[in-house]
């Protein structure tokens, strides 16, 4: 840790807790930085803010592209703010695998919510991180909590095989679905449905209203036996565009919060998530250091090319590179 890191972190922490929105944005930018000197200050910042975290409702929202996640979040956020809450939205945008860039367009899709003084919207690129969330989403949630936001929403990239990582960092994982039926019900990965604490069929309006009712009935039947402890997973419908059913979604979230606080499941879940966060950080830090190791860098491109060409098996190349990393003489 640099000599100035504790002082810089203390000043930034004080500004974040005072409600300074620029400081909040700077703090998240700091924890997302990959520079080693920034990491030292970020760790000191998080240590200073940690005692002031944990008092929010943490929500994860996922769904297929086109389901209306941003429209739903805007309607939901405005409703919750109207009830006296402060809402932070951590929206993760997909990154280009070629350039690493991302559109970061959620503020343009949530115009009304972005104008609210009690709302904070922060788009972050997913980068190479799997799971539909950015690597530092957990830390960003803590910073928003310390800044006084009591409803934290993580909007994930979209439904995919690795999308389920968001369930390891929130109190309630909500899956948004489109009105559909028959074979279309099979289009959603079974695993992500089983992780959902709440299923909501959006766009239940106009010509899709009847289809939405059938979709709700189908999913209620399919999830009859699915329970998360004492919680039976509800299936609701809403129209984010018409702002219909949003109040029922919030009421259901409140019921989940009350139940999990009463039976201790919320405390247990957050403890398990902290452990998962620890191991996630260990894995990602090891990979970063592995890639940065001079001996690994010297052989990585050659071995990748040989594996691609089929002249070396991946296991042998991996053992060689790990040997370089661990200062053992192994060759492929």
PDB file of N, CA and C in Angstrom, residues 37-74:
ATOM      1  N   UNK A  37      -1.434   0.617  -7.923  1.00  0.00           N
ATOM      2  CA  UNK A  37      -1.478   1.685  -6.925  1.00  0.00           C
ATOM      3  C   UNK A  37      -2.916   2.085  -6.620  1.00  0.00           C
ATOM      4  N   UNK A  38      -3.786   2.029  -7.612  1.00  0.00           N
ATOM      5  CA  UNK A  38      -5.199   2.297  -7.372  1.00  0.00           C
ATOM      6  C   UNK A  38      -5.825   1.193  -6.515  1.00  0.00           C
ATOM      7  N   UNK A  39      -5.362  -0.047  -6.709  1.00  0.00           N
ATOM      8  CA  UNK A  39      -5.927  -1.159  -5.935  1.00  0.00           C
ATOM      9  C   UNK A  39      -5.656  -0.967  -4.451  1.00  0.00           C
ATOM     10  N   UNK A  40      -4.485  -0.462  -4.112  1.00  0.00           N
ATOM     11  CA  UNK A  40      -4.152  -0.234  -2.709  1.00  0.00           C
ATOM     12  C   UNK A  40      -5.083   0.800  -2.088  1.00  0.00           C
ATOM     13  N   UNK A  41      -5.324   1.885  -2.815  1.00  0.00           N
ATOM     14  CA  UNK A  41      -6.236   2.909  -2.311  1.00  0.00           C
ATOM     15  C   UNK A  41      -7.667   2.384  -2.248  1.00  0.00           C
ATOM     16  N   UNK A  42      -8.063   1.586  -3.248  1.00  0.00           N
ATOM     17  CA  UNK A  42      -9.406   1.011  -3.277  1.00  0.00           C
ATOM     18  C   UNK A  42      -9.638   0.096  -2.078  1.00  0.00           C
ATOM     19  N   UNK A  43      -8.644  -0.708  -1.743  1.00  0.00           N
ATOM     20  CA  UNK A  43      -8.784  -1.601  -0.586  1.00  0.00           C
ATOM     21  C   UNK A  43      -8.949  -0.798   0.701  1.00  0.00           C
ATOM     22  N   UNK A  44      -8.181   0.300   0.817  1.00  0.00           N
ATOM     23  CA  UNK A  44      -8.301   1.149   2.002  1.00  0.00           C
ATOM     24  C   UNK A  44      -9.669   1.832   2.044  1.00  0.00           C
ATOM     25  N   UNK A  45     -10.176   2.239   0.877  1.00  0.00           N
ATOM     26  CA  UNK A  45     -11.489   2.868   0.795  1.00  0.00           C
ATOM     27  C   UNK A  45     -12.582   1.899   1.243  1.00  0.00           C
ATOM     28  N   UNK A  46     -12.532   0.672   0.730  1.00  0.00           N
ATOM     29  CA  UNK A  46     -13.546  -0.314   1.085  1.00  0.00           C
ATOM     30  C   UNK A  46     -13.500  -0.652   2.570  1.00  0.00           C
ATOM     31  N   UNK A  47     -12.293  -0.705   3.135  1.00  0.00           N
ATOM     32  CA  UNK A  47     -12.150  -0.972   4.570  1.00  0.00           C
ATOM     33  C   UNK A  47     -12.793   0.144   5.394  1.00  0.00           C
ATOM     34  N   UNK A  48     -12.639   1.397   4.918  1.00  0.00           N
ATOM     35  CA  UNK A  48     -13.220   2.530   5.641  1.00  0.00           C
ATOM     36  C   UNK A  48     -14.743   2.549   5.540  1.00  0.00           C
ATOM     37  N   UNK A  49     -15.276   2.082   4.408  1.00  0.00           N
ATOM     38  CA  UNK A  49     -16.715   2.135   4.188  1.00  0.00           C
ATOM     39  C   UNK A  49     -17.455   0.901   4.703  1.00  0.00           C
ATOM     40  N   UNK A  50     -16.745  -0.203   4.893  1.00  0.00           N
ATOM     41  CA  UNK A  50     -17.391  -1.471   5.237  1.00  0.00           C
ATOM     42  C   UNK A  50     -18.329  -1.380   6.441  1.00  0.00           C
ATOM     43  N   UNK A  51     -17.962  -0.668   7.527  1.00  0.00           N
ATOM     44  CA  UNK A  51     -18.887  -0.598   8.674  1.00  0.00           C
ATOM     45  C   UNK A  51     -20.211   0.095   8.358  1.00  0.00           C
ATOM     46  N   UNK A  52     -20.281   0.790   7.231  1.00  0.00           N
ATOM     47  CA  UNK A  52     -21.481   1.558   6.891  1.00  0.00           C
ATOM     48  C   UNK A  52     -22.264   0.901   5.749  1.00  0.00           C
ATOM     49  N   UNK A  53     -22.019  -0.386   5.530  1.00  0.00           N
ATOM     50  CA  UNK A  53     -22.674  -1.105   4.439  1.00  0.00           C
ATOM     51  C   UNK A  53     -23.614  -2.177   4.989  1.00  0.00           C
ATOM     52  N   UNK A  54     -24.353  -2.802   4.080  1.00  0.00           N
ATOM     53  CA  UNK A  54     -25.175  -3.950   4.453  1.00  0.00           C
ATOM     54  C   UNK A  54     -26.618  -3.630   4.765  1.00  0.00           C
ATOM     55  N   UNK A  55     -27.024  -2.360   4.649  1.00  0.00           N
ATOM     56  CA  UNK A  55     -28.373  -1.975   5.058  1.00  0.00           C
ATOM     57  C   UNK A  55     -29.325  -1.779   3.888  1.00  0.00           C
ATOM     58  N   UNK A  56     -29.023  -2.371   2.760  1.00  0.00           N
ATOM     59  CA  UNK A  56     -29.883  -2.197   1.594  1.00  0.00           C
ATOM     60  C   UNK A  56     -30.570  -3.509   1.231  1.00  0.00           C
ATOM     61  N   UNK A  57     -31.555  -3.384   0.345  1.00  0.00           N
ATOM     62  CA  UNK A  57     -32.129  -4.551  -0.326  1.00  0.00           C
ATOM     63  C   UNK A  57     -31.359  -4.709  -1.621  1.00  0.00           C
ATOM     64  N   UNK A  58     -30.707  -5.844  -1.796  1.00  0.00           N
ATOM     65  CA  UNK A  58     -29.888  -6.087  -2.982  1.00  0.00           C
ATOM     66  C   UNK A  58     -30.672  -6.970  -3.951  1.00  0.00           C
ATOM     67  N   UNK A  59     -30.924  -6.430  -5.133  1.00  0.00           N
ATOM     68  CA  UNK A  59     -31.722  -7.133  -6.128  1.00  0.00           C
ATOM     69  C   UNK A  59     -30.900  -7.393  -7.386  1.00  0.00           C
ATOM     70  N   UNK A  60     -31.006  -8.589  -7.913  1.00  0.00           N
ATOM     71  CA  UNK A  60     -30.421  -8.907  -9.202  1.00  0.00           C
ATOM     72  C   UNK A  60     -31.538  -9.117 -10.203  1.00  0.00           C
ATOM     73  N   UNK A  61     -31.411  -8.527 -11.385  1.00  0.00           N
ATOM     74  CA  UNK A  61     -32.457  -8.655 -12.400  1.00  0.00           C
ATOM     75  C   UNK A  61     -31.827  -9.134 -13.701  1.00  0.00           C
ATOM     76  N   UNK A  62     -32.366 -10.213 -14.232  1.00  0.00           N
ATOM     77  CA  UNK A  62     -31.859 -10.764 -15.478  1.00  0.00           C
ATOM     78  C   UNK A  62     -33.020 -11.112 -16.384  1.00  0.00           C
ATOM     79  N   UNK A  63     -32.726 -11.315 -17.649  1.00  0.00           N
ATOM     80  CA  UNK A  63     -33.753 -11.672 -18.614  1.00  0.00           C
ATOM     81  C   UNK A  63     -33.185 -11.645 -20.018  1.00  0.00           C
ATOM     82  N   UNK A  64     -33.875 -12.268 -20.926  1.00  0.00           N
ATOM     83  CA  UNK A  64     -33.390 -12.333 -22.302  1.00  0.00           C
ATOM     84  C   UNK A  64     -33.389 -10.945 -22.928  1.00  0.00           C
ATOM     85  N   UNK A  65     -32.539 -10.701 -23.918  1.00  0.00           N
ATOM     86  CA  UNK A  65     -32.581  -9.421 -24.630  1.00  0.00           C
ATOM     87  C   UNK A  65     -33.973  -9.175 -25.197  1.00  0.00           C
ATOM     88  N   UNK A  66     -34.471  -7.960 -25.014  1.00  0.00           N
ATOM     89  CA  UNK A  66     -35.789  -7.623 -25.515  1.00  0.00           C
ATOM     90  C   UNK A  66     -36.905  -7.782 -24.509  1.00  0.00           C
ATOM     91  N   UNK A  67     -36.568  -8.305 -23.308  1.00  0.00           N
ATOM     92  CA  UNK A  67     -37.603  -8.507 -22.298  1.00  0.00           C
ATOM     93  C   UNK A  67     -38.012  -7.194 -21.640  1.00  0.00           C
ATOM     94  N   UNK A  68     -37.196  -6.166 -21.812  1.00  0.00           N
ATOM     95  CA  UNK A  68     -37.521  -4.851 -21.246  1.00  0.00           C
ATOM     96  C   UNK A  68     -36.930  -4.622 -19.874  1.00  0.00           C
ATOM     97  N   UNK A  69     -35.702  -5.086 -19.663  1.00  0.00           N
ATOM     98  CA  UNK A  69     -35.069  -4.919 -18.341  1.00  0.00           C
ATOM     99  C   UNK A  69     -34.942  -3.456 -17.962  1.00  0.00           C
ATOM    100  N   UNK A  70     -34.425  -2.644 -18.872  1.00  0.00           N
ATOM    101  CA  UNK A  70     -34.217  -1.233 -18.553  1.00  0.00           C
ATOM    102  C   UNK A  70     -35.537  -0.507 -18.333  1.00  0.00           C
ATOM    103  N   UNK A  71     -36.546  -0.816 -19.152  1.00  0.00           N
ATOM    104  CA  UNK A  71     -37.867  -0.197 -18.980  1.00  0.00           C
ATOM    105  C   UNK A  71     -38.461  -0.601 -17.638  1.00  0.00           C
ATOM    106  N   UNK A  72     -38.318  -1.878 -17.295  1.00  0.00           N
ATOM    107  CA  UNK A  72     -38.828  -2.351 -16.008  1.00  0.00           C
ATOM    108  C   UNK A  72     -38.108  -1.669 -14.855  1.00  0.00           C
ATOM    109  N   UNK A  73     -36.779  -1.604 -14.932  1.00  0.00           N
ATOM    110  CA  UNK A  73     -36.009  -1.013 -13.836  1.00  0.00           C
ATOM    111  C   UNK A  73     -36.362   0.454 -13.653  1.00  0.00           C
ATOM    112  N   UNK A  74     -36.564   1.163 -14.759  1.00  0.00           N
ATOM    113  CA  UNK A  74     -36.937   2.573 -14.638  1.00  0.00           C
ATOM    114  C   UNK A  74     -38.290   2.718 -13.938  1.00  0.00           C
TER     115      UNK A  74
END
